Amino acid sequence: MSSPNQYFVLIVPACAALLGIAMIYCWSRLRDHRYLLWIASGYISTAIPMGIHSLMPNEQLARWTLPLSAMYLYGVWALSHGVALRFGGRAHPRLAGAIVLVTLGLLFYFSQIDDDLWLRLQILNWGLALLVALPVKSILSGRSRTIPLATLLRASYLTALLYAFVRVFALATLIPHEMQPELTRSGLWLLMLATNMFISIWVALAILTSTAMSIVQTLDHERSRDPLTRLLNRRAFFEQVKKRLELYGHSGWAVMTCDLDHFKMVNDTWGHAAGDRALKEFGALLARTVRQDDLAARFGGEEFVLLIRSTSLHTAVLVAERLRNSVMNLHIPATAHTLTASFGVVQLNSNGDINQAIEQADRLLYEAKHAGRNKVVWKAS
């Protein structure tokens, strides 16, 4: 083998190992992204036998077939399992185990009993291709819609799957038995290594880019949410209102303000833990009640604001009444207090001034408080 070719066959496993190390580093900073560790394990576990296999003389391959093949098979399954986890699924470990056992059994026979390098290559590559195919169902599932760059990641992995089967048929049709001694020195072998390197780098970049975008989305989500109730905070509420009004226009909306009655008494009597529990339960009730186009936010303390998609003020008032009745059914452990809430509801006027509408709804809310609490007060804006 010429010196340039020797260097090249080492570049491919070295790249795979470096990709694995990069994944481990990312996982060390992002422990919640467990799939990164599996993918890292896959890259490193395939890099080791790839380097040994490319440099080892063919006459020694039979002796090392089983350990090298076991590392290949584990590495490919680990990578497949990691990708499946990224899409919220699994790479069928029991089925994978069966594929690995059958593959290793056949490899043992054709290395220790009936030495046949050509058949060993076919068997190993079929086993690898089947392992690559295991996460396809997870990749194509509807859950992938929430993953950033899901289309790119899906296309990258399916390209790797296609290549795995193309490699099987290329080895079966382009390498006759008489070429066995020269296999790892052939141009086809170098082409396969180059393709492996390109696809490995491409898939790794797709995974890392998707992960980075997930982190950005998570940070943006956390920045937009009230930490206790997980509803929108004040800033995010106004941002979303602007988008809603630009998308749907200013008509057909109602603004609702509400807060829990006697909330200070709950804090003073049963402690802040009970008060926080009351806010969380009320926030969860609002989240369950609002529809896709509606918005619910906590502005601070026990004050909440909603933007309701409503063709009439009457419809929005019915929503408020339903909420008012539901609040009284909320149970706060370790307290003997029945929660109630007061509401102010206005129709958003044609100019869409959300601040003016909130101020008017607040005035109605205070009217409800002064009228005895646990009431809904409304007025056309």
mmCIF file of C-alpha atoms in Angstrom:
data_model
loop_
_atom_site.group_PDB
_atom_site.id
_atom_site.type_symbol
_atom_site.label_atom_id
_atom_site.label_comp_id
_atom_site.label_asym_id
_atom_site.label_seq_id
_atom_site.Cartn_x
_atom_site.Cartn_y
_atom_site.Cartn_z
ATOM 1 C CA MET A 1 0.000 0.000 0.000
ATOM 2 C CA SER A 2 1.438 3.418 -0.946
ATOM 3 C CA SER A 3 2.184 5.964 1.749
ATOM 4 C CA PRO A 4 -0.623 8.399 0.734
ATOM 5 C CA ASN A 5 -3.143 5.568 0.906
ATOM 6 C CA GLN A 6 -1.866 4.572 4.335
ATOM 7 C CA TYR A 7 -2.437 8.093 5.566
ATOM 8 C CA PHE A 8 -5.879 8.228 3.987
ATOM 9 C CA VAL A 9 -7.168 5.017 5.550
ATOM 10 C CA LEU A 10 -6.132 6.400 8.938
ATOM 11 C CA ILE A 11 -7.866 9.740 8.359
ATOM 12 C CA VAL A 12 -11.307 8.120 8.171
ATOM 13 C CA PRO A 13 -11.285 6.354 11.575
ATOM 14 C CA ALA A 14 -9.500 9.365 13.073
ATOM 15 C CA CYS A 15 -12.358 11.612 11.906
ATOM 16 C CA ALA A 16 -14.915 9.198 13.366
ATOM 17 C CA ALA A 17 -13.062 9.153 16.691
ATOM 18 C CA LEU A 18 -12.853 12.961 16.770
ATOM 19 C CA LEU A 19 -16.575 13.207 16.058
ATOM 20 C CA GLY A 20 -17.202 10.843 18.968
ATOM 21 C CA ILE A 21 -15.014 12.936 21.267
ATOM 22 C CA ALA A 22 -16.870 16.080 20.165
ATOM 23 C CA MET A 23 -20.185 14.387 20.998
ATOM 24 C CA ILE A 24 -18.890 13.384 24.445
ATOM 25 C CA TYR A 25 -17.838 16.960 25.119
ATOM 26 C CA CYS A 26 -21.287 18.223 24.105
ATOM 27 C CA TRP A 27 -22.951 15.608 26.302
ATOM 28 C CA SER A 28 -20.766 16.622 29.275
ATOM 29 C CA ARG A 29 -22.269 20.108 28.983
ATOM 30 C CA LEU A 30 -25.786 18.952 28.093
ATOM 31 C CA ARG A 31 -26.546 15.938 30.274
ATOM 32 C CA ASP A 32 -30.236 16.026 29.376
ATOM 33 C CA HIS A 33 -29.358 15.175 25.763
ATOM 34 C CA ARG A 34 -28.593 11.513 26.470
ATOM 35 C CA TYR A 35 -28.649 10.582 22.796
ATOM 36 C CA LEU A 36 -25.313 12.404 22.339
ATOM 37 C CA LEU A 37 -23.549 9.830 24.521
ATOM 38 C CA TRP A 38 -24.957 6.945 22.494
ATOM 39 C CA ILE A 39 -23.946 8.574 19.218
ATOM 40 C CA ALA A 40 -20.469 9.302 20.600
ATOM 41 C CA SER A 41 -20.147 5.674 21.639
ATOM 42 C CA GLY A 42 -21.164 4.647 18.132
ATOM 43 C CA TYR A 43 -18.582 6.799 16.382
ATOM 44 C CA ILE A 44 -15.721 5.731 18.650
ATOM 45 C CA SER A 45 -16.677 2.039 18.602
ATOM 46 C CA THR A 46 -16.649 1.973 14.795
ATOM 47 C CA ALA A 47 -13.466 4.055 14.488
ATOM 48 C CA ILE A 48 -11.305 1.483 16.293
ATOM 49 C CA PRO A 49 -12.076 -1.589 14.137
ATOM 50 C CA MET A 50 -12.170 0.571 10.995
ATOM 51 C CA GLY A 51 -8.574 1.635 11.551
ATOM 52 C CA ILE A 52 -7.407 -1.883 12.448
ATOM 53 C CA HIS A 53 -9.318 -3.440 9.556
ATOM 54 C CA SER A 54 -7.875 -1.024 7.008
ATOM 55 C CA LEU A 55 -4.249 -1.616 8.059
ATOM 56 C CA MET A 56 -4.342 -5.333 8.901
ATOM 57 C CA PRO A 57 -3.178 -7.835 6.253
ATOM 58 C CA ASN A 58 -6.000 -9.984 4.896
ATOM 59 C CA GLU A 59 -4.363 -13.186 6.125
ATOM 60 C CA GLN A 60 -4.811 -11.997 9.731
ATOM 61 C CA LEU A 61 -8.416 -10.866 9.369
ATOM 62 C CA ALA A 62 -9.923 -14.302 10.094
ATOM 63 C CA ARG A 63 -8.263 -14.388 13.523
ATOM 64 C CA TRP A 64 -9.696 -11.001 14.524
ATOM 65 C CA THR A 65 -13.041 -11.212 12.750
ATOM 66 C CA LEU A 66 -15.263 -11.676 15.811
ATOM 67 C CA PRO A 67 -13.906 -8.920 18.105
ATOM 68 C CA LEU A 68 -13.625 -6.388 15.276
ATOM 69 C CA SER A 69 -17.081 -7.257 13.938
ATOM 70 C CA ALA A 70 -18.594 -7.072 17.427
ATOM 71 C CA MET A 71 -17.219 -3.535 17.784
ATOM 72 C CA TYR A 72 -18.569 -2.585 14.353
ATOM 73 C CA LEU A 73 -22.004 -3.978 15.175
ATOM 74 C CA TYR A 74 -22.182 -2.359 18.593
ATOM 75 C CA GLY A 75 -20.973 0.975 17.226
ATOM 76 C CA VAL A 76 -23.531 1.070 14.433
ATOM 77 C CA TRP A 77 -26.360 0.059 16.770
ATOM 78 C CA ALA A 78 -25.295 2.660 19.366
ATOM 79 C CA LEU A 79 -25.334 5.356 16.695
ATOM 80 C CA SER A 80 -28.733 4.146 15.452
ATOM 81 C CA HIS A 81 -30.086 4.062 18.996
ATOM 82 C CA GLY A 82 -28.823 7.580 19.635
ATOM 83 C CA VAL A 83 -30.565 8.898 16.532
ATOM 84 C CA ALA A 84 -33.752 7.055 17.538
ATOM 85 C CA LEU A 85 -33.588 8.691 20.991
ATOM 86 C CA ARG A 86 -33.189 12.081 19.317
ATOM 87 C CA PHE A 87 -36.516 11.452 17.598
ATOM 88 C CA GLY A 88 -38.159 10.193 20.785
ATOM 89 C CA GLY A 89 -37.979 6.474 19.972
ATOM 90 C CA ARG A 90 -35.712 3.454 20.380
ATOM 91 C CA ALA A 91 -33.673 1.277 18.039
ATOM 92 C CA HIS A 92 -35.330 -1.986 19.148
ATOM 93 C CA PRO A 93 -32.548 -3.422 21.379
ATOM 94 C CA ARG A 94 -33.966 -6.968 21.400
ATOM 95 C CA LEU A 95 -34.203 -7.131 17.629
ATOM 96 C CA ALA A 96 -30.744 -5.581 17.414
ATOM 97 C CA GLY A 97 -29.434 -8.248 19.772
ATOM 98 C CA ALA A 98 -30.880 -10.984 17.552
ATOM 99 C CA ILE A 99 -29.290 -9.430 14.444
ATOM 100 C CA VAL A 100 -25.922 -9.192 16.213
ATOM 101 C CA LEU A 101 -26.024 -12.805 17.442
ATOM 102 C CA VAL A 102 -26.947 -14.216 14.025
ATOM 103 C CA THR A 103 -24.319 -12.078 12.321
ATOM 104 C CA LEU A 104 -21.563 -13.071 14.756
ATOM 105 C CA GLY A 105 -22.565 -16.732 14.514
ATOM 106 C CA LEU A 106 -22.231 -16.715 10.731
ATOM 107 C CA LEU A 107 -18.976 -14.777 10.942
ATOM 108 C CA PHE A 108 -17.591 -17.356 13.368
ATOM 109 C CA TYR A 109 -18.402 -20.155 10.943
ATOM 110 C CA PHE A 110 -16.859 -18.428 7.908
ATOM 111 C CA SER A 111 -13.730 -17.377 9.792
ATOM 112 C CA GLN A 112 -12.932 -20.345 12.043
ATOM 113 C CA ILE A 113 -14.496 -23.306 10.224
ATOM 114 C CA ASP A 114 -14.779 -22.372 6.551
ATOM 115 C CA ASP A 115 -12.553 -19.324 5.968
ATOM 116 C CA ASP A 116 -14.214 -17.121 3.345
ATOM 117 C CA LEU A 117 -13.393 -13.395 3.411
ATOM 118 C CA TRP A 118 -15.872 -12.513 0.661
ATOM 119 C CA LEU A 119 -18.808 -14.094 2.526
ATOM 120 C CA ARG A 120 -17.712 -12.503 5.802
ATOM 121 C CA LEU A 121 -17.869 -9.090 4.162
ATOM 122 C CA GLN A 122 -21.359 -9.767 2.833
ATOM 123 C CA ILE A 123 -22.606 -11.029 6.200
ATOM 124 C CA LEU A 124 -21.093 -8.169 8.205
ATOM 125 C CA ASN A 125 -22.403 -5.487 5.867
ATOM 126 C CA TRP A 126 -25.891 -7.009 5.840
ATOM 127 C CA GLY A 127 -25.861 -7.011 9.641
ATOM 128 C CA LEU A 128 -24.711 -3.382 9.726
ATOM 129 C CA ALA A 129 -27.335 -2.306 7.186
ATOM 130 C CA LEU A 130 -30.130 -3.966 9.170
ATOM 131 C CA LEU A 131 -28.979 -2.219 12.359
ATOM 132 C CA VAL A 132 -28.939 1.138 10.575
ATOM 133 C CA ALA A 133 -32.545 0.491 9.486
ATOM 134 C CA LEU A 134 -33.878 -0.070 13.026
ATOM 135 C CA PRO A 135 -34.710 3.576 13.951
ATOM 136 C CA VAL A 136 -36.523 4.352 10.678
ATOM 137 C CA LYS A 137 -39.976 4.164 12.299
ATOM 138 C CA SER A 138 -38.947 6.640 15.010
ATOM 139 C CA ILE A 139 -37.382 8.968 12.452
ATOM 140 C CA LEU A 140 -40.531 9.044 10.330
ATOM 141 C CA SER A 141 -42.917 9.426 13.286
ATOM 142 C CA GLY A 142 -44.986 12.537 13.924
ATOM 143 C CA ARG A 143 -43.051 13.310 17.118
ATOM 144 C CA SER A 144 -40.150 14.543 14.971
ATOM 145 C CA ARG A 145 -42.124 17.684 14.107
ATOM 146 C CA THR A 146 -40.962 19.319 17.328
ATOM 147 C CA ILE A 147 -37.266 18.732 16.582
ATOM 148 C CA PRO A 148 -35.326 21.619 15.008
ATOM 149 C CA LEU A 149 -34.019 20.792 11.528
ATOM 150 C CA ALA A 150 -35.895 17.481 11.699
ATOM 151 C CA THR A 151 -36.099 17.307 7.903
ATOM 152 C CA LEU A 152 -32.337 17.763 7.505
ATOM 153 C CA LEU A 153 -31.561 15.236 10.232
ATOM 154 C CA ARG A 154 -34.055 12.756 8.808
ATOM 155 C CA ALA A 155 -32.697 13.145 5.268
ATOM 156 C CA SER A 156 -29.106 12.777 6.500
ATOM 157 C CA TYR A 157 -29.826 9.554 8.336
ATOM 158 C CA LEU A 158 -31.899 8.088 5.516
ATOM 159 C CA THR A 159 -29.011 8.875 3.162
ATOM 160 C CA ALA A 160 -26.721 6.912 5.487
ATOM 161 C CA LEU A 161 -29.249 4.060 5.444
ATOM 162 C CA LEU A 162 -29.393 4.094 1.644
ATOM 163 C CA TYR A 163 -25.609 4.032 1.475
ATOM 164 C CA ALA A 164 -25.497 1.059 3.878
ATOM 165 C CA PHE A 165 -27.564 -1.037 1.461
ATOM 166 C CA VAL A 166 -25.768 0.308 -1.624
ATOM 167 C CA ARG A 167 -22.509 -0.798 -0.004
ATOM 168 C CA VAL A 168 -23.931 -4.295 0.494
ATOM 169 C CA PHE A 169 -24.803 -4.650 -3.182
ATOM 170 C CA ALA A 170 -21.568 -2.972 -4.321
ATOM 171 C CA LEU A 171 -19.503 -5.494 -2.378
ATOM 172 C CA ALA A 172 -21.617 -8.348 -3.701
ATOM 173 C CA THR A 173 -21.424 -7.322 -7.358
ATOM 174 C CA LEU A 174 -18.137 -5.435 -7.770
ATOM 175 C CA ILE A 175 -15.755 -7.602 -5.763
ATOM 176 C CA PRO A 176 -15.324 -11.127 -7.139
ATOM 177 C CA HIS A 177 -13.668 -13.837 -5.063
ATOM 178 C CA GLU A 178 -10.352 -13.448 -6.856
ATOM 179 C CA MET A 179 -10.051 -9.845 -5.601
ATOM 180 C CA GLN A 180 -10.193 -10.865 -1.928
ATOM 181 C CA PRO A 181 -6.438 -10.586 -1.243
ATOM 182 C CA GLU A 182 -6.366 -7.044 -2.640
ATOM 183 C CA LEU A 183 -9.640 -5.847 -1.117
ATOM 184 C CA THR A 184 -8.275 -3.390 1.467
ATOM 185 C CA ARG A 185 -5.816 -2.060 -1.126
ATOM 186 C CA SER A 186 -8.390 -1.540 -3.858
ATOM 187 C CA GLY A 187 -9.766 1.738 -5.154
ATOM 188 C CA LEU A 188 -13.281 0.579 -4.245
ATOM 189 C CA TRP A 189 -12.244 0.184 -0.610
ATOM 190 C CA LEU A 190 -10.779 3.692 -0.559
ATOM 191 C CA LEU A 191 -13.943 5.043 -2.177
ATOM 192 C CA MET A 192 -16.050 3.340 0.497
ATOM 193 C CA LEU A 193 -13.868 4.820 3.235
ATOM 194 C CA ALA A 194 -14.189 8.292 1.713
ATOM 195 C CA THR A 195 -17.969 7.904 1.494
ATOM 196 C CA ASN A 196 -18.080 6.679 5.100
ATOM 197 C CA MET A 197 -16.157 9.748 6.211
ATOM 198 C CA PHE A 198 -18.342 12.181 4.280
ATOM 199 C CA ILE A 199 -21.623 10.683 5.515
ATOM 200 C CA SER A 200 -20.356 10.400 9.112
ATOM 201 C CA ILE A 201 -19.336 14.056 9.173
ATOM 202 C CA TRP A 202 -22.591 15.122 7.525
ATOM 203 C CA VAL A 203 -24.780 13.191 9.993
ATOM 204 C CA ALA A 204 -22.735 14.458 12.953
ATOM 205 C CA LEU A 205 -23.049 18.068 11.797
ATOM 206 C CA ALA A 206 -26.810 17.620 11.336
ATOM 207 C CA ILE A 207 -27.126 16.190 14.862
ATOM 208 C CA LEU A 208 -24.997 18.905 16.470
ATOM 209 C CA THR A 209 -26.773 21.694 14.593
ATOM 210 C CA SER A 210 -30.167 20.288 15.571
ATOM 211 C CA THR A 211 -29.020 20.036 19.194
ATOM 212 C CA ALA A 212 -27.758 23.624 19.185
ATOM 213 C CA MET A 213 -31.089 24.853 17.837
ATOM 214 C CA SER A 214 -32.933 22.847 20.512
ATOM 215 C CA ILE A 215 -30.890 24.614 23.170
ATOM 216 C CA VAL A 216 -31.687 28.004 21.651
ATOM 217 C CA GLN A 217 -35.392 27.115 21.575
ATOM 218 C CA THR A 218 -35.276 25.947 25.193
ATOM 219 C CA LEU A 219 -33.544 29.129 26.318
ATOM 220 C CA ASP A 220 -36.044 31.246 24.414
ATOM 221 C CA HIS A 221 -38.911 29.258 25.933
ATOM 222 C CA GLU A 222 -37.509 29.699 29.442
ATOM 223 C CA ARG A 223 -37.018 33.414 28.819
ATOM 224 C CA SER A 224 -40.674 33.713 27.820
ATOM 225 C CA ARG A 225 -42.229 31.765 30.707
ATOM 226 C CA ASP A 226 -43.170 32.534 34.258
ATOM 227 C CA PRO A 227 -41.032 30.111 36.302
ATOM 228 C CA LEU A 228 -43.837 29.152 38.712
ATOM 229 C CA THR A 229 -46.915 28.718 36.513
ATOM 230 C CA ARG A 230 -45.162 28.129 33.135
ATOM 231 C CA LEU A 231 -47.561 30.623 31.561
ATOM 232 C CA LEU A 232 -46.254 33.475 29.417
ATOM 233 C CA ASN A 233 -44.580 36.307 31.275
ATOM 234 C CA ARG A 234 -45.457 39.957 30.682
ATOM 235 C CA ARG A 235 -42.849 40.581 27.973
ATOM 236 C CA ALA A 236 -43.683 37.429 26.023
ATOM 237 C CA PHE A 237 -47.408 38.145 26.299
ATOM 238 C CA PHE A 238 -47.081 41.496 24.553
ATOM 239 C CA GLU A 239 -44.807 39.966 21.898
ATOM 240 C CA GLN A 240 -47.363 37.247 21.178
ATOM 241 C CA VAL A 241 -50.269 39.717 21.196
ATOM 242 C CA LYS A 242 -48.520 41.758 18.520
ATOM 243 C CA LYS A 243 -48.099 38.644 16.360
ATOM 244 C CA ARG A 244 -51.729 37.580 16.870
ATOM 245 C CA LEU A 245 -53.108 40.995 15.931
ATOM 246 C CA GLU A 246 -50.866 41.223 12.866
ATOM 247 C CA LEU A 247 -51.951 37.757 11.766
ATOM 248 C CA TYR A 248 -55.692 37.883 12.479
ATOM 249 C CA GLY A 249 -56.476 41.583 12.684
ATOM 250 C CA HIS A 250 -57.777 43.598 15.632
ATOM 251 C CA SER A 251 -61.401 42.491 15.667
ATOM 252 C CA GLY A 252 -62.744 39.363 17.321
ATOM 253 C CA TRP A 253 -60.675 39.527 20.512
ATOM 254 C CA ALA A 254 -61.467 39.936 24.188
ATOM 255 C CA VAL A 255 -59.109 40.779 27.041
ATOM 256 C CA MET A 256 -59.579 39.205 30.453
ATOM 257 C CA THR A 257 -57.791 40.076 33.690
ATOM 258 C CA CYS A 258 -58.182 37.960 36.804
ATOM 259 C CA ASP A 259 -56.620 37.293 40.166
ATOM 260 C CA LEU A 260 -57.161 35.027 43.126
ATOM 261 C CA ASP A 261 -59.310 36.378 45.939
ATOM 262 C CA HIS A 262 -57.823 36.692 49.444
ATOM 263 C CA PHE A 263 -54.466 35.472 48.173
ATOM 264 C CA LYS A 264 -52.539 37.348 50.873
ATOM 265 C CA MET A 265 -54.564 35.499 53.497
ATOM 266 C CA VAL A 266 -53.544 32.163 51.957
ATOM 267 C CA ASN A 267 -49.873 33.153 52.185
ATOM 268 C CA ASP A 268 -50.179 34.515 55.712
ATOM 269 C CA THR A 269 -52.222 31.599 57.068
ATOM 270 C CA TRP A 270 -50.731 28.536 55.369
ATOM 271 C CA GLY A 271 -47.386 29.847 54.154
ATOM 272 C CA HIS A 272 -45.841 30.730 50.820
ATOM 273 C CA ALA A 273 -45.652 27.078 49.763
ATOM 274 C CA ALA A 274 -49.460 26.903 49.845
ATOM 275 C CA GLY A 275 -49.642 30.218 47.988
ATOM 276 C CA ASP A 276 -47.284 28.958 45.299
ATOM 277 C CA ARG A 277 -49.327 25.773 44.983
ATOM 278 C CA ALA A 278 -52.496 27.847 44.534
ATOM 279 C CA LEU A 279 -50.845 29.917 41.797
ATOM 280 C CA LYS A 280 -49.572 26.786 40.035
ATOM 281 C CA GLU A 281 -53.003 25.136 40.148
ATOM 282 C CA PHE A 282 -54.680 28.283 38.856
ATOM 283 C CA GLY A 283 -52.075 28.659 36.115
ATOM 284 C CA ALA A 284 -52.603 25.044 35.076
ATOM 285 C CA LEU A 285 -56.362 25.670 34.930
ATOM 286 C CA LEU A 286 -55.821 28.653 32.620
ATOM 287 C CA ALA A 287 -53.449 26.631 30.428
ATOM 288 C CA ARG A 288 -56.051 23.863 30.092
ATOM 289 C CA THR A 289 -58.798 26.326 29.249
ATOM 290 C CA VAL A 290 -57.187 28.502 26.586
ATOM 291 C CA ARG A 291 -57.376 27.402 22.972
ATOM 292 C CA GLN A 292 -54.647 27.385 20.333
ATOM 293 C CA ASP A 293 -55.051 31.054 19.366
ATOM 294 C CA ASP A 294 -55.634 32.299 22.936
ATOM 295 C CA LEU A 295 -52.911 33.600 25.236
ATOM 296 C CA ALA A 296 -52.565 33.344 29.008
ATOM 297 C CA ALA A 297 -49.922 35.137 31.066
ATOM 298 C CA ARG A 298 -48.977 35.829 34.646
ATOM 299 C CA PHE A 299 -48.137 39.490 35.082
ATOM 300 C CA GLY A 300 -46.947 39.124 38.673
ATOM 301 C CA GLY A 301 -48.231 38.140 42.097
ATOM 302 C CA GLU A 302 -51.748 36.769 41.692
ATOM 303 C CA GLU A 303 -52.494 38.852 38.575
ATOM 304 C CA PHE A 304 -53.209 37.034 35.305
ATOM 305 C CA VAL A 305 -54.130 38.338 31.845
ATOM 306 C CA LEU A 306 -55.715 36.471 28.926
ATOM 307 C CA LEU A 307 -56.289 37.329 25.285
ATOM 308 C CA ILE A 308 -59.305 35.360 24.061
ATOM 309 C CA ARG A 309 -60.214 34.783 20.425
ATOM 310 C CA SER A 310 -63.912 35.613 20.567
ATOM 311 C CA THR A 311 -66.452 36.847 18.035
ATOM 312 C CA SER A 312 -68.528 38.389 20.818
ATOM 313 C CA LEU A 313 -68.087 39.670 24.339
ATOM 314 C CA HIS A 314 -70.742 37.205 25.486
ATOM 315 C CA THR A 315 -68.561 34.249 24.453
ATOM 316 C CA ALA A 316 -65.590 35.620 26.405
ATOM 317 C CA VAL A 317 -67.790 36.164 29.468
ATOM 318 C CA LEU A 318 -68.897 32.527 29.288
ATOM 319 C CA VAL A 319 -65.220 31.492 29.304
ATOM 320 C CA ALA A 320 -64.648 33.659 32.380
ATOM 321 C CA GLU A 321 -67.676 32.171 34.151
ATOM 322 C CA ARG A 322 -66.462 28.674 33.369
ATOM 323 C CA LEU A 323 -63.072 29.547 34.840
ATOM 324 C CA ARG A 324 -64.666 31.121 37.913
ATOM 325 C CA ASN A 325 -66.657 27.966 38.619
ATOM 326 C CA SER A 326 -63.628 25.724 38.001
ATOM 327 C CA VAL A 327 -61.437 27.680 40.419
ATOM 328 C CA MET A 328 -63.707 26.747 43.318
ATOM 329 C CA ASN A 329 -63.051 23.070 42.576
ATOM 330 C CA LEU A 330 -59.281 23.434 42.882
ATOM 331 C CA HIS A 331 -57.874 21.657 45.920
ATOM 332 C CA ILE A 332 -54.822 23.011 47.712
ATOM 333 C CA PRO A 333 -53.372 20.380 50.098
ATOM 334 C CA ALA A 334 -52.905 21.302 53.776
ATOM 335 C CA THR A 335 -55.383 24.187 53.571
ATOM 336 C CA ALA A 336 -59.048 24.514 54.421
ATOM 337 C CA HIS A 337 -59.508 27.411 52.027
ATOM 338 C CA THR A 338 -61.790 27.374 48.992
ATOM 339 C CA LEU A 339 -60.159 29.329 46.210
ATOM 340 C CA THR A 340 -62.155 31.906 44.292
ATOM 341 C CA ALA A 341 -61.179 34.390 41.608
ATOM 342 C CA SER A 342 -62.497 37.671 40.218
ATOM 343 C CA PHE A 343 -62.534 38.611 36.539
ATOM 344 C CA GLY A 344 -62.754 41.699 34.356
ATOM 345 C CA VAL A 345 -63.586 41.220 30.659
ATOM 346 C CA VAL A 346 -63.599 43.734 27.785
ATOM 347 C CA GLN A 347 -63.906 43.467 24.034
ATOM 348 C CA LEU A 348 -60.767 44.687 22.263
ATOM 349 C CA ASN A 349 -61.612 47.802 20.286
ATOM 350 C CA SER A 350 -60.960 48.269 16.584
ATOM 351 C CA ASN A 351 -57.636 50.069 17.023
ATOM 352 C CA GLY A 352 -56.285 47.074 18.942
ATOM 353 C CA ASP A 353 -54.755 49.055 21.821
ATOM 354 C CA ILE A 354 -53.967 46.156 24.134
ATOM 355 C CA ASN A 355 -52.648 48.368 26.961
ATOM 356 C CA GLN A 356 -55.848 50.391 27.023
ATOM 357 C CA ALA A 357 -57.919 47.203 27.023
ATOM 358 C CA ILE A 358 -55.911 45.760 29.939
ATOM 359 C CA GLU A 359 -56.343 48.969 31.939
ATOM 360 C CA GLN A 360 -60.103 48.873 31.377
ATOM 361 C CA ALA A 361 -60.271 45.165 32.276
ATOM 362 C CA ASP A 362 -58.306 45.942 35.455
ATOM 363 C CA ARG A 363 -60.870 48.561 36.450
ATOM 364 C CA LEU A 364 -63.635 45.994 35.934
ATOM 365 C CA LEU A 365 -61.653 43.488 37.987
ATOM 366 C CA TYR A 366 -61.523 45.918 40.894
ATOM 367 C CA GLU A 367 -65.257 46.480 40.524
ATOM 368 C CA ALA A 368 -65.685 42.719 40.927
ATOM 369 C CA LYS A 369 -63.510 42.842 44.062
ATOM 370 C CA HIS A 370 -65.510 45.681 45.579
ATOM 371 C CA ALA A 371 -68.773 43.910 44.708
ATOM 372 C CA GLY A 372 -67.872 40.964 46.942
ATOM 373 C CA ARG A 373 -65.295 39.012 44.875
ATOM 374 C CA ASN A 374 -65.826 35.712 43.032
ATOM 375 C CA LYS A 375 -67.534 37.608 40.214
ATOM 376 C CA VAL A 376 -67.157 38.374 36.508
ATOM 377 C CA VAL A 377 -67.651 42.004 35.442
ATOM 378 C CA TRP A 378 -67.633 42.927 31.759
ATOM 379 C CA LYS A 379 -68.040 45.864 29.432
ATOM 380 C CA ALA A 380 -67.703 46.485 25.694
ATOM 381 C CA SER A 381 -64.516 48.405 24.928
#
